[in-house]
Amino acid sequence: MSKAFTREDAETPEPLPLPLRLEPGEKRLITADGYRAMQQELAQLLEERPALVALGSGLEALARLRDVDARIQVLNARLSQLTVADPPADEGRVYFGAYVTVRDGRGKTLRFRLVGPDEVDATRHFISVQSPLARALLGRSPGEVVDVELPRGDEELTVLSVSYH
């Protein structure tokens, strides 16, 4: 097609995230809180959609509708593929979904929650259960000392508490 018939300023939509590629029998875990949050976001977007359609064909409305539809598609796909993690049998040890409070070698206290990749949020200190820090903490109990390799170097952490609430 001739360039005369194309718009150079037209935005190309961002590609949608690919569906999760899970092996047969593989589970991608999420906490119950994370699953509920995704369901609430989906419900909110589905509620917002009719109002966007009613706004008509304005560029802003169409762009927002496109974004909402894309997010609805992603959330529907993800929710169908995620497995809500069961609570652990031993709540005194660090497992998926745990809130863990540690003290580092400088005496600073830090609190994390170990979550799946769909819930990672640095501002809330939700770290991936697959991260080196989380892997070092898995299975530990309060009072245990853990050596972990962090970007700033090796660190010795003492587990102070573990909770699931």
N, CA and C of each residue as an Amber inpcrd file, in Angstrom:
protein
   495
   0.8420000  -1.1690000   0.0000000   0.0000000   0.0000000   0.0000000
   0.8870000   1.2300000   0.0000000   0.4460000   2.2280000  -0.7440000
   1.1820000   3.4770000  -0.8250000   1.1730000   4.1820000   0.5200000
   2.2820000   4.8480000   0.8340000   2.3830000   5.6180000   2.0740000
   1.3380000   6.7260000   2.1100000   0.8490000   7.1410000   0.9670000
  -0.1470000   8.2100000   0.9110000  -1.4420000   7.7890000   1.5950000
  -1.6790000   6.5020000   1.7340000  -2.9230000   6.0190000   2.3100000
  -2.7670000   5.4830000   3.7260000  -1.6530000   5.7830000   4.3670000
  -1.4410000   5.3420000   5.7430000  -1.2310000   6.5480000   6.6350000
  -1.5480000   6.3710000   7.9240000  -1.3220000   7.4300000   8.8970000
  -0.0370000   7.1120000   9.6550000   0.9300000   8.0050000   9.5270000
   2.1830000   7.7900000  10.2470000   2.0430000   8.0590000  11.7250000
   1.0570000   8.9060000  12.1060000   0.9000000   9.2480000  13.5120000
  -0.0150000   8.2690000  14.2460000  -0.5370000   7.2840000  13.5350000
  -1.4270000   6.3160000  14.1810000  -0.6390000   5.4930000  15.1870000
  -1.2300000   5.3550000  16.3680000  -0.5680000   4.5650000  17.4020000
  -0.7230000   3.0840000  17.0870000   0.3460000   2.3520000  17.2630000
   0.2210000   0.9080000  17.1260000  -0.0700000   0.3570000  18.5050000
  -1.1240000  -0.4520000  18.6050000  -1.4690000  -0.9670000  19.9350000
  -0.3540000  -1.8460000  20.4740000  -0.1880000  -1.7730000  21.7970000
   0.8130000  -2.6200000  22.4390000   0.3550000  -4.0590000  22.3480000
   1.2930000  -4.9730000  22.1190000   0.8840000  -6.3810000  22.0520000
   0.3960000  -6.8640000  23.4130000  -0.5800000  -7.7420000  23.3690000
  -1.0830000  -8.3140000  24.6200000  -0.0640000  -9.2880000  25.1760000
   0.0180000  -9.3820000  26.4940000   0.9020000 -10.3880000  27.0800000
   0.4690000 -11.7750000  26.6020000   1.4300000 -12.5780000  26.3230000
   1.1130000 -13.9300000  25.8860000   0.4500000 -14.7030000  27.0140000
  -0.4420000 -15.6330000  26.6740000  -1.0040000 -16.4770000  27.7340000
   0.1330000 -17.2290000  28.4260000  -0.1130000 -17.5880000  29.6590000
   0.8860000 -18.3480000  30.3910000   1.1390000 -19.6580000  29.6640000
   2.3680000 -20.0470000  29.6210000   2.7020000 -21.3360000  29.0020000
   2.9980000 -22.3210000  30.1120000   1.9860000 -23.0460000  30.4830000
   2.1160000 -24.0120000  31.5590000   2.2440000 -25.4070000  30.9780000
   3.1370000 -26.1750000  31.5630000   3.2790000 -27.5710000  31.1780000
   2.0660000 -28.3380000  31.7040000   1.7120000 -29.4540000  31.0780000
   0.5870000 -30.2470000  31.5920000   0.8080000 -30.5820000  33.0730000
  -0.1870000 -30.2870000  33.8800000  -0.1030000 -30.5500000  35.3150000
   0.5750000 -29.4580000  36.1200000   1.2000000 -28.4930000  35.4510000
   1.8880000 -27.4060000  36.1520000   0.8590000 -26.4140000  36.6930000
   1.1290000 -25.8820000  37.8880000   0.2570000 -24.8950000  38.5060000
   0.9980000 -23.5830000  38.6520000   0.3010000 -22.4790000  38.4350000
   0.8540000 -21.1580000  38.7140000   0.0580000 -20.6360000  39.8940000
   0.7370000 -20.5010000  41.0360000   0.0640000 -20.1560000  42.2810000
  -0.1580000 -18.6580000  42.4460000  -1.2200000 -18.3620000  43.1810000
  -1.5520000 -17.0040000  43.5720000  -2.1760000 -17.0910000  44.9560000
  -2.0140000 -16.0510000  45.7580000  -2.6570000 -16.0450000  47.0720000
  -4.1540000 -15.7760000  46.8920000  -4.9400000 -16.1240000  47.8880000
  -6.3810000 -15.8550000  47.8340000  -6.6280000 -14.3510000  47.7200000
  -5.8300000 -13.5470000  48.4250000  -5.9650000 -12.0870000  48.3420000
  -5.7000000 -11.5910000  46.9270000  -4.6610000 -12.1110000  46.3080000
  -4.3140000 -11.7160000  44.9460000  -5.3820000 -12.1090000  43.9440000
  -5.9470000 -13.2950000  44.1170000  -7.0010000 -13.7680000  43.2200000
  -8.2330000 -12.8710000  43.3440000  -8.6110000 -12.5560000  44.5930000
  -9.7650000 -11.6660000  44.8190000  -9.5260000 -10.2870000  44.2060000
  -8.3210000  -9.7690000  44.3370000  -7.9910000  -8.4590000  43.7710000
  -8.1270000  -8.4760000  42.2470000  -7.6870000  -9.5430000  41.6160000
  -7.8190000  -9.6440000  40.1660000  -9.2940000  -9.7520000  39.7640000
 -10.0780000 -10.5010000  40.5350000 -11.5120000 -10.6130000  40.2520000
 -12.2020000  -9.2540000  40.4100000 -11.8230000  -8.5090000  41.4420000
 -12.4110000  -7.1790000  41.6670000 -12.0530000  -6.2240000  40.5370000
 -10.7990000  -6.2810000  40.0850000 -10.3910000  -5.4290000  38.9690000
 -11.1920000  -5.7790000  37.7190000 -11.3630000  -7.0650000  37.4620000
 -12.1400000  -7.5000000  36.3040000 -13.5840000  -7.0040000  36.4080000
 -14.1970000  -7.1530000  37.5640000 -15.5790000  -6.7030000  37.7520000
 -15.6910000  -5.1890000  37.5340000 -14.7210000  -4.4420000  38.0220000
 -14.7280000  -2.9880000  37.8630000 -14.6210000  -2.6110000  36.3840000
 -13.7500000  -3.2890000  35.6490000 -13.5890000  -2.9990000  34.2240000
 -14.8490000  -3.3630000  33.4400000 -15.4670000  -4.4870000  33.7850000
 -16.6980000  -4.8900000  33.1080000 -17.8250000  -3.8980000  33.3920000
 -17.8080000  -3.3060000  34.5710000 -18.8020000  -2.2970000  34.9300000
 -18.5420000  -0.9810000  34.1830000 -17.2850000  -0.6580000  33.9740000
 -16.8920000   0.5810000  33.3030000 -17.1340000   0.5280000  31.7920000
 -17.0540000  -0.6520000  31.2050000 -17.0890000  -0.8150000  29.7530000
 -18.3330000  -0.2270000  29.0810000 -19.5650000  -0.4750000  29.5560000
 -20.7390000   0.0750000  28.8670000 -20.7270000   1.6120000  28.7820000
 -20.2270000   2.2640000  29.8080000 -20.1550000   3.7260000  29.7770000
 -19.1760000   4.1980000  28.7100000 -18.0960000   3.4740000  28.5270000
 -17.1310000   3.8330000  27.4830000 -17.7280000   3.6410000  26.0960000
 -18.4800000   2.5730000  25.9170000 -19.1400000   2.3210000  24.6310000
 -20.1290000   3.4490000  24.3410000 -20.8500000   3.8890000  25.3650000
 -21.8530000   4.9420000  25.1960000 -21.2230000   6.2880000  24.8420000
 -19.9560000   6.4930000  25.1990000 -19.3030000   7.7640000  24.8890000
 -19.1220000   7.9810000  23.3960000 -19.1630000   6.9240000  22.6300000
 -19.0730000   7.0670000  21.1830000 -17.6710000   6.8990000  20.6590000
 -17.4060000   7.6360000  19.5750000 -16.1860000   7.3760000  18.8170000
 -15.0770000   8.3960000  19.0310000 -15.0970000   9.1150000  20.1350000
 -13.9930000  10.0260000  20.4130000 -12.6970000   9.2490000  20.5940000
 -11.5910000   9.8610000  20.1900000 -10.3060000   9.1580000  20.2600000
  -9.9570000   8.7060000  21.6710000 -10.1870000   9.5660000  22.6590000
  -9.8730000   9.1880000  24.0340000 -10.7400000   8.0230000  24.5010000
 -12.0290000   8.0700000  24.1870000 -12.9450000   6.9920000  24.5890000
 -12.5630000   5.6860000  23.9090000 -12.2410000   5.7580000  22.6200000
 -11.8500000   4.5420000  21.8980000 -10.5400000   3.9690000  22.4380000
  -9.5990000   4.8410000  22.7610000  -8.3210000   4.3820000  23.3160000
  -8.5440000   3.7250000  24.6690000  -9.3620000   4.3540000  25.5110000
  -9.6450000   3.7680000  26.8370000 -10.3920000   2.4520000  26.6860000
 -11.3590000   2.4010000  25.7490000 -12.1010000   1.1590000  25.5200000
 -11.1560000   0.0460000  25.0620000 -10.2240000   0.3840000  24.1810000
  -9.2450000  -0.6110000  23.7210000  -8.4130000  -1.1260000  24.8940000
  -7.9700000  -0.2090000  25.7620000  -7.1760000  -0.6060000  26.9270000
  -7.9900000  -1.4750000  27.8840000  -9.2390000  -1.0830000  28.1210000
 -10.1030000  -1.8550000  29.0150000 -10.3530000  -3.2530000  28.4440000
 -10.6560000  -3.3340000  27.1610000 -10.9010000  -4.6380000  26.5360000
  -9.6660000  -5.5350000  26.6030000  -8.4960000  -4.9390000  26.3900000
  -7.2520000  -5.7210000  26.4610000  -7.0290000  -6.2360000  27.8730000
  -7.2470000  -5.3850000  28.8630000  -7.0440000  -5.8020000  30.2580000
  -8.0620000  -6.8590000  30.6650000  -9.3070000  -6.7290000  30.2120000
 -10.3300000  -7.7370000  30.4900000  -9.8990000  -9.0880000  29.9170000
  -9.3880000  -9.0620000  28.7050000  -8.9250000 -10.3010000  28.0640000
  -7.7820000 -10.9410000  28.8620000  -6.8270000 -10.1350000  29.2830000
  -5.6890000 -10.6420000  30.0570000  -6.1640000 -11.2180000  31.3930000
  -7.0200000 -10.4770000  32.0960000  -7.5000000 -10.9470000  33.4000000
  -8.2980000 -12.2360000  33.2710000  -9.1700000 -12.3260000  32.2840000
  -9.9360000 -13.5630000  32.0760000  -9.0130000 -14.7510000  31.8350000
  -8.0130000 -14.5320000  30.9800000  -7.0710000 -15.6210000  30.6780000
  -6.2850000 -16.0190000  31.9250000  -5.7670000 -15.0270000  32.6510000
  -4.9570000 -15.3250000  33.8380000  -5.7750000 -16.0130000  34.9200000
  -6.9610000 -15.4900000  35.2060000  -7.7800000 -16.0830000  36.2670000
  -8.0970000 -17.5350000  35.9720000  -8.2520000 -17.8740000  34.7000000
  -8.5610000 -19.2650000  34.3570000  -7.3460000 -20.1740000  34.5020000
  -6.1470000 -19.6000000  34.5290000  -4.9290000 -20.4020000  34.5900000
  -4.2900000 -20.4560000  35.9760000  -4.7260000 -19.5960000  36.8890000
  -4.0980000 -19.5280000  38.2060000  -4.7410000 -20.4940000  39.1960000
  -3.9540000 -20.9310000  40.1460000  -4.4250000 -21.8050000  41.2270000
  -4.2010000 -21.0860000  42.5450000  -5.2790000 -20.9370000  43.3120000
  -5.1560000 -20.3090000  44.6240000  -4.4440000 -21.2930000  45.5510000
  -3.3770000 -20.8190000  46.1760000  -2.5700000 -21.6750000  47.0560000
  -3.3530000 -22.0140000  48.3280000  -3.2680000 -23.2610000  48.7200000
  -3.8650000 -23.6850000  49.9850000  -3.0220000 -23.1360000  51.1330000
  -3.6600000 -22.8490000  52.2670000  -2.8680000 -22.4150000  53.4230000
  -1.9240000 -23.5490000  53.8530000  -0.7470000 -23.2040000  54.3390000
   0.1990000 -24.2490000  54.7420000  -0.2680000 -24.9680000  55.9990000
   0.1580000 -26.2140000  56.1290000  -0.1740000 -27.0010000  57.3280000
   0.5810000 -26.4720000  58.5470000   1.7950000 -25.9740000  58.3270000
   2.6370000 -25.4630000  59.4110000   2.8060000 -23.9640000  59.2310000
   1.9840000 -23.1680000  59.9080000   2.0380000 -21.7170000  59.7510000
   3.2130000 -21.0790000  60.4820000   4.0440000 -21.8800000  61.1240000
   5.2240000 -21.3550000  61.8070000   6.4500000 -21.3530000  60.9190000
   6.3020000 -21.7990000  59.6810000   7.4160000 -21.8270000  58.7330000
   7.0730000 -20.9730000  57.5160000   8.1090000 -20.5800000  56.7980000
   7.9400000 -19.7380000  55.6240000   7.5780000 -20.5960000  54.4150000
   6.3990000 -20.3340000  53.8720000   5.9470000 -20.9710000  52.6380000
   5.3000000 -19.9020000  51.7690000   4.7950000 -20.2990000  50.6250000
   4.1140000 -19.3920000  49.7050000   3.0250000 -18.6150000  50.4440000
   2.9760000 -17.3140000  50.2330000   1.9520000 -16.4730000  50.8440000
   2.3200000 -15.9090000  52.2040000   3.4460000 -16.3220000  52.7510000
   3.8370000 -15.8800000  54.0950000   4.2900000 -14.4280000  54.1090000
   3.9690000 -13.7680000  55.2170000   4.5760000 -12.4910000  55.5520000
   5.7520000 -12.8450000  56.4490000   6.9350000 -12.3940000  56.0760000
   8.1470000 -12.7450000  56.8090000   8.8400000 -11.4710000  57.2620000
   9.1480000 -11.4020000  58.5500000   9.9050000 -10.2810000  59.0810000
  11.3030000 -10.7860000  59.4050000  12.3030000 -10.0670000  58.8920000
  13.7050000 -10.4410000  59.1060000  14.4810000  -9.2340000  59.6130000
  15.6280000  -9.5230000  60.2070000  16.5690000  -8.4730000  60.6140000
  17.8660000  -8.7350000  59.8720000  18.4010000  -7.6890000  59.2480000
  19.6540000  -7.8720000  58.5200000  20.8460000  -7.6520000  59.4400000
  22.0420000  -7.7930000  58.9060000  23.2710000  -7.6790000  59.6840000
  23.5050000  -6.3030000  60.2700000  22.8360000  -5.2900000  59.7390000
  22.9860000  -3.9210000  60.2580000  21.9150000  -3.6000000  61.2970000
  21.0700000  -4.5870000  61.6060000  20.0250000  -4.3870000  62.6070000
  18.7240000  -3.8340000  62.0450000  18.6440000  -3.6610000  60.7200000
  17.4350000  -3.1260000  60.0970000  16.3950000  -4.2390000  59.9530000
  15.1430000  -3.9360000  60.3120000  14.0490000  -4.8980000  60.2100000
  13.3150000  -4.6890000  58.8900000  13.0730000  -5.7800000  58.1850000
  12.3910000  -5.7510000  56.8940000  11.2510000  -6.7610000  56.9140000
  10.1530000  -6.4400000  56.2160000   9.0100000  -7.3570000  56.1460000
   8.6480000  -7.5700000  54.6860000   8.4810000  -8.8290000  54.2980000
   8.1510000  -9.2000000  52.9310000   6.9540000 -10.1320000  52.9230000
   6.3130000 -10.2330000  51.7730000   5.3280000 -11.2870000  51.5400000
   5.7910000 -12.0490000  50.3140000   5.8090000 -13.3730000  50.4090000
   6.2270000 -14.2220000  49.3060000   5.0070000 -14.5690000  48.4630000
   5.0240000 -14.1300000  47.2070000   3.8740000 -14.2800000  46.3260000
   4.3090000 -14.8110000  44.9670000   3.3260000 -15.1370000  44.1430000
   3.5910000 -15.5660000  42.7790000   3.9020000 -14.3770000  41.8840000
   4.3450000 -14.6330000  40.6580000   4.7620000 -13.5530000  39.7610000
   3.6380000 -12.5910000  39.3810000   2.3940000 -12.9990000  39.5050000
   1.2780000 -12.1180000  39.1580000   0.9600000 -11.1060000  40.2530000
   1.5810000 -11.2490000  41.4140000   1.2960000 -10.3580000  42.5440000
   2.4830000  -9.5170000  42.9790000   3.6250000  -9.6990000  42.3720000
   4.8290000  -8.9780000  42.7900000   4.5520000  -7.4710000  42.7740000
   4.9210000  -6.8100000  43.8660000   4.6910000  -5.3690000  44.0060000
   5.7340000  -4.8290000  44.9790000   6.7540000  -4.1950000  44.4410000
   7.8540000  -3.6990000  45.2760000   7.3850000  -2.6680000  46.2900000
   6.3910000  -1.8530000  45.9360000   5.9320000  -0.8220000  46.8710000
   5.2790000  -1.4260000  48.1040000   4.7090000  -2.6230000  47.9800000
   4.0790000  -3.2980000  49.1160000   5.0020000  -4.3590000  49.7110000
   6.2020000  -4.4950000  49.1810000   7.1830000  -5.4970000  49.6180000
   6.6760000  -6.9210000  49.3730000   5.9630000  -7.1180000  48.2650000
   5.5300000  -8.4400000  47.8240000   6.5840000  -8.9160000  46.8320000
   7.3350000  -9.9470000  47.2220000   8.4330000 -10.4320000  46.3800000
   8.0890000 -11.7980000  45.8140000   8.6550000 -12.0870000  44.6630000
   8.4030000 -13.3630000  44.0080000   8.9740000 -14.5090000  44.8240000
   8.1800000 -15.5360000  44.9540000   8.6260000 -16.7390000  45.6580000
   9.8150000 -17.3730000  44.9320000  10.0300000 -16.9710000  43.6810000
  11.1450000 -17.5020000  42.8900000  12.4180000 -16.6750000  43.0380000
  12.3500000 -15.5620000  43.7580000  13.5240000 -14.7050000  43.9260000
  14.5460000 -15.3830000  44.8460000  15.8160000 -15.0080000  44.7230000
  16.8390000 -15.6000000  45.6030000  16.5270000 -15.3980000  47.0910000
  16.0350000 -14.2280000  47.4530000  15.7030000 -13.9570000  48.8550000
  14.6030000 -14.8980000  49.3310000  13.5380000 -15.0130000  48.5640000
  12.4250000 -15.8810000  48.9530000  12.8750000 -17.3390000  49.0220000
  13.6400000 -17.7840000  48.0390000  14.1030000 -19.1830000  48.0440000
  14.9530000 -19.4760000  49.2820000  15.7410000 -18.4940000  49.7170000
  16.5660000 -18.6860000  50.9210000  15.7080000 -18.7700000  52.1760000
  14.5440000 -18.1100000  52.1630000  13.6780000 -18.0810000  53.3380000
  12.7180000 -19.2630000  53.4190000  12.4170000 -19.8890000  52.2950000
  11.4360000 -20.9820000  52.2730000  11.7890000 -22.0880000  53.2670000
  10.8020000 -22.4720000  54.0490000  10.9620000 -23.5570000  55.0120000
  11.5790000 -23.1340000  56.3380000  11.9660000 -21.8740000  56.4550000
  12.6210000 -21.3950000  57.6790000  11.5970000 -21.0300000  58.7450000
  12.0620000 -20.9850000  59.9930000  11.2250000 -20.6420000  61.1460000
  11.8400000 -19.4590000  61.8810000  11.0420000 -18.7760000  62.7040000
  11.6080000 -17.6840000  63.4940000  12.8140000 -18.1520000  64.3080000
  13.8270000 -17.2930000  64.3430000  15.0620000 -17.6080000  65.0580000
  16.1540000 -18.1420000  64.1520000  15.7950000 -18.6470000  62.9880000
  16.8020000 -19.1830000  62.0690000  17.5450000 -18.0540000  61.3670000
  18.8310000 -18.2930000  61.1290000  19.6790000 -17.3460000  60.4060000
  19.8820000 -17.8940000  59.0010000  19.7370000 -17.0010000  58.0270000
  19.8050000 -17.3770000  56.6150000  20.8630000 -16.5340000  55.9250000
  21.7320000 -17.1820000  55.1640000  22.6730000 -16.4530000  54.3120000
  22.0630000 -16.3770000  52.9240000  21.9970000 -15.1670000  52.3890000
  21.3930000 -14.9790000  51.0700000  22.2720000 -14.0540000  50.2400000
  22.3750000 -14.3760000  48.9700000  23.1530000 -13.5510000  48.0520000
  22.2180000 -12.5330000  47.4180000  22.4670000 -11.2610000  47.7080000
  21.6600000 -10.1660000  47.1860000  22.5110000  -9.3460000  46.2210000
  21.8870000  -8.4900000  45.4300000  22.6730000  -7.6710000  44.4920000
  23.7670000  -6.8560000  45.1780000  23.5290000  -6.4290000  46.4110000
  24.5400000  -5.6290000  47.1180000  25.5970000  -6.4950000  47.7970000
  25.4630000  -7.8110000  47.6900000  26.4190000  -8.7260000  48.2860000
  25.7480000  -9.7290000  49.2040000  26.5480000 -10.6080000  49.7940000
  26.0040000 -11.6080000  50.7060000  25.4620000 -10.9280000  51.9640000
  24.3400000 -11.4420000  52.4270000  23.6800000 -10.8520000  53.5920000
  23.2450000 -11.9680000  54.5220000  23.4020000 -11.7190000  55.8050000
  22.9230000 -12.6490000  56.8190000  21.6380000 -12.0800000  57.3960000
  20.5490000 -12.8580000  57.3200000  19.2440000 -12.4210000  57.8120000
  18.7830000 -13.3500000  58.9130000  18.1700000 -12.7880000  59.9340000
  17.5700000 -13.5620000  60.9950000  16.0500000 -13.4810000  60.8240000
  15.4050000 -14.6300000  60.7710000  13.9490000 -14.6590000  60.6540000
  13.3670000 -14.3070000  62.0160000  12.5840000 -13.2260000  62.0660000
  11.9840000 -12.7980000  63.3350000  10.5650000 -13.3290000  63.5110000
   9.7800000 -13.2990000  62.4240000   8.4120000 -13.7900000  62.5260000
   7.8890000 -14.2370000  61.1730000   6.8790000 -15.1070000  61.2420000
   6.2030000 -15.6320000  60.0600000   4.7090000 -15.5930000  60.3500000
   3.9480000 -15.0190000  59.4300000   2.4880000 -15.0520000  59.5930000
   1.8470000 -15.1550000  58.2120000   0.5810000 -15.4690000  58.2150000
  -0.1600000 -15.6300000  56.9750000  -1.3580000 -14.6940000  56.9250000
  -1.3400000 -13.6360000  57.7330000  -2.4600000 -12.6920000  57.7770000
  -1.9690000 -11.2810000  57.6340000
